[in-house]
């Protein structure tokens, strides 16, 4: 899929509610040394610039967190270099980020300066048509994803009896007793990231990130829609026990968790199935369901799950069509972009970041950056 380093996340997701964003939670701009907000439209080199800066910093021995784009997972929406207290982000729609402290810690980078405005004005009609086509597919994708989640909800809801929910809570308590033997004296900190989701390339899960951060992985096979409840109990217990966590919401339904990473304990709980990441133990949520509810609801559950998968595939097909339109848009722009502008900015930003004093990361991802 890409040659990005192992520490990768998403901050955006294609959800049942539309575009879901965690960008405002990514960095504390009051505590960072340099926050670069890249502005410019299609094809001006934002992702390329961030990738080149990140690889240069990695070559100098600094770890990097890569933020991939939910619209095109082979592109970047951001990079963070904790050892330098620096981050770069695509500040354009739909994330629309801006420096909170312009000139002090935050800086705008205008890559639109490389556009040949006269040439682009001459193909204005083609650009407008490509943008309109690109945007038209997202509402269709979101409607299909929403329908998929509703079908899944209708299949799993009858299984969630009081007894089932009590069993889920007891299972979480047993896991916490086993994994949290020596609680810390202070509550832990939390970072929130997306670990995958429906994309133009299909449904992605960044298993390399899980494997890079955690050696012991519990895979949750969630046929019955109980992973979110189980993970909510675990999140609360680990935070109260002094563990820093990376809480990863469900990309389709950001109101509930789908993944929980505890790097300082090299421990993860991941809603599967997993393809390549080694699994320490497997939790099957059908084992938590009350027997009577399971017998009465399993047939409808399987039917609703099949319908949900078909609808999710439909949604991702719309995302693929949107990506195809965006590719056309970039093809229109590329011949009319002076990329020397981006190259000069790449060199300048790299030198500025390398000149910053080194910092010790102080966040829940810190164990990932102790390389």
mmCIF file of N, CA and C in Angstrom, residues 21 50 106 115 117 140 153 158 174 183 211 221 225 231 239 252 265 274 286 292 294 324-325 332 368:
data_model
loop_
_atom_site.group_PDB
_atom_site.id
_atom_site.type_symbol
_atom_site.label_atom_id
_atom_site.label_comp_id
_atom_site.label_asym_id
_atom_site.label_seq_id
_atom_site.Cartn_x
_atom_site.Cartn_y
_atom_site.Cartn_z
ATOM 1 N N UNK A 21 -13.697 13.484 12.107
ATOM 2 C CA UNK A 21 -12.372 14.089 12.258
ATOM 3 C C UNK A 21 -11.872 14.044 13.697
ATOM 4 N N UNK A 50 5.412 16.698 2.704
ATOM 5 C CA UNK A 50 5.431 16.110 4.046
ATOM 6 C C UNK A 50 6.228 14.811 4.075
ATOM 7 N N UNK A 106 2.818 28.524 15.219
ATOM 8 C CA UNK A 106 2.150 28.096 13.998
ATOM 9 C C UNK A 106 2.560 28.903 12.783
ATOM 10 N N UNK A 115 0.983 27.631 -8.601
ATOM 11 C CA UNK A 115 0.019 27.472 -9.691
ATOM 12 C C UNK A 115 0.254 28.515 -10.787
ATOM 13 N N UNK A 117 -1.764 30.528 -12.724
ATOM 14 C CA UNK A 117 -3.163 30.938 -12.627
ATOM 15 C C UNK A 117 -3.783 31.200 -13.996
ATOM 16 N N UNK A 140 -23.234 9.832 -1.353
ATOM 17 C CA UNK A 140 -23.707 8.480 -1.657
ATOM 18 C C UNK A 140 -22.957 7.447 -0.821
ATOM 19 N N UNK A 153 -26.768 -2.906 13.303
ATOM 20 C CA UNK A 153 -27.376 -2.616 14.604
ATOM 21 C C UNK A 153 -28.640 -3.442 14.813
ATOM 22 N N UNK A 158 -30.893 -7.226 19.437
ATOM 23 C CA UNK A 158 -31.647 -8.199 20.251
ATOM 24 C C UNK A 158 -30.759 -9.088 21.126
ATOM 25 N N UNK A 174 -12.104 -9.351 34.237
ATOM 26 C CA UNK A 174 -11.130 -10.444 34.310
ATOM 27 C C UNK A 174 -9.868 -10.115 33.514
ATOM 28 N N UNK A 183 -1.061 -1.435 39.178
ATOM 29 C CA UNK A 183 -1.551 -0.115 38.746
ATOM 30 C C UNK A 183 -0.583 1.002 39.141
ATOM 31 N N UNK A 211 1.441 -4.002 15.237
ATOM 32 C CA UNK A 211 2.607 -4.867 15.457
ATOM 33 C C UNK A 211 3.820 -4.066 15.919
ATOM 34 N N UNK A 221 -13.088 -11.082 17.783
ATOM 35 C CA UNK A 221 -13.971 -11.476 16.679
ATOM 36 C C UNK A 221 -15.389 -11.070 17.080
ATOM 37 N N UNK A 225 -21.403 -7.532 17.933
ATOM 38 C CA UNK A 225 -21.432 -6.105 18.186
ATOM 39 C C UNK A 225 -21.187 -5.706 19.623
ATOM 40 N N UNK A 231 -14.467 -2.808 25.043
ATOM 41 C CA UNK A 231 -13.332 -1.889 24.992
ATOM 42 C C UNK A 231 -13.556 -0.654 25.853
ATOM 43 N N UNK A 239 -6.957 3.361 32.052
ATOM 44 C CA UNK A 239 -6.686 4.759 32.390
ATOM 45 C C UNK A 239 -6.674 4.961 33.903
ATOM 46 N N UNK A 252 -16.518 3.630 11.161
ATOM 47 C CA UNK A 252 -17.890 3.756 10.679
ATOM 48 C C UNK A 252 -18.813 4.374 11.732
ATOM 49 N N UNK A 265 2.679 -1.167 27.822
ATOM 50 C CA UNK A 265 2.559 -2.571 28.224
ATOM 51 C C UNK A 265 2.660 -3.504 27.023
ATOM 52 N N UNK A 274 -7.796 -10.158 11.864
ATOM 53 C CA UNK A 274 -6.446 -9.721 11.521
ATOM 54 C C UNK A 274 -5.867 -10.651 10.468
ATOM 55 N N UNK A 286 -19.585 -13.972 20.567
ATOM 56 C CA UNK A 286 -20.759 -14.846 20.682
ATOM 57 C C UNK A 286 -20.718 -15.654 21.979
ATOM 58 N N UNK A 292 -30.297 -18.014 25.387
ATOM 59 C CA UNK A 292 -31.625 -17.883 24.787
ATOM 60 C C UNK A 292 -31.633 -16.816 23.693
ATOM 61 N N UNK A 294 -29.145 -15.854 21.922
ATOM 62 C CA UNK A 294 -28.371 -16.344 20.779
ATOM 63 C C UNK A 294 -29.208 -17.290 19.914
ATOM 64 N N UNK A 324 -11.233 8.370 -8.286
ATOM 65 C CA UNK A 324 -10.976 8.439 -9.724
ATOM 66 C C UNK A 324 -11.191 9.866 -10.239
ATOM 67 N N UNK A 325 -12.221 10.537 -9.730
ATOM 68 C CA UNK A 325 -12.462 11.923 -10.126
ATOM 69 C C UNK A 325 -11.359 12.839 -9.613
ATOM 70 N N UNK A 332 -5.368 17.447 -14.322
ATOM 71 C CA UNK A 332 -5.604 18.770 -14.888
ATOM 72 C C UNK A 332 -4.635 19.805 -14.314
ATOM 73 N N UNK A 368 6.267 4.476 21.640
ATOM 74 C CA UNK A 368 6.482 4.158 20.244
ATOM 75 C C UNK A 368 7.674 4.909 19.674
#
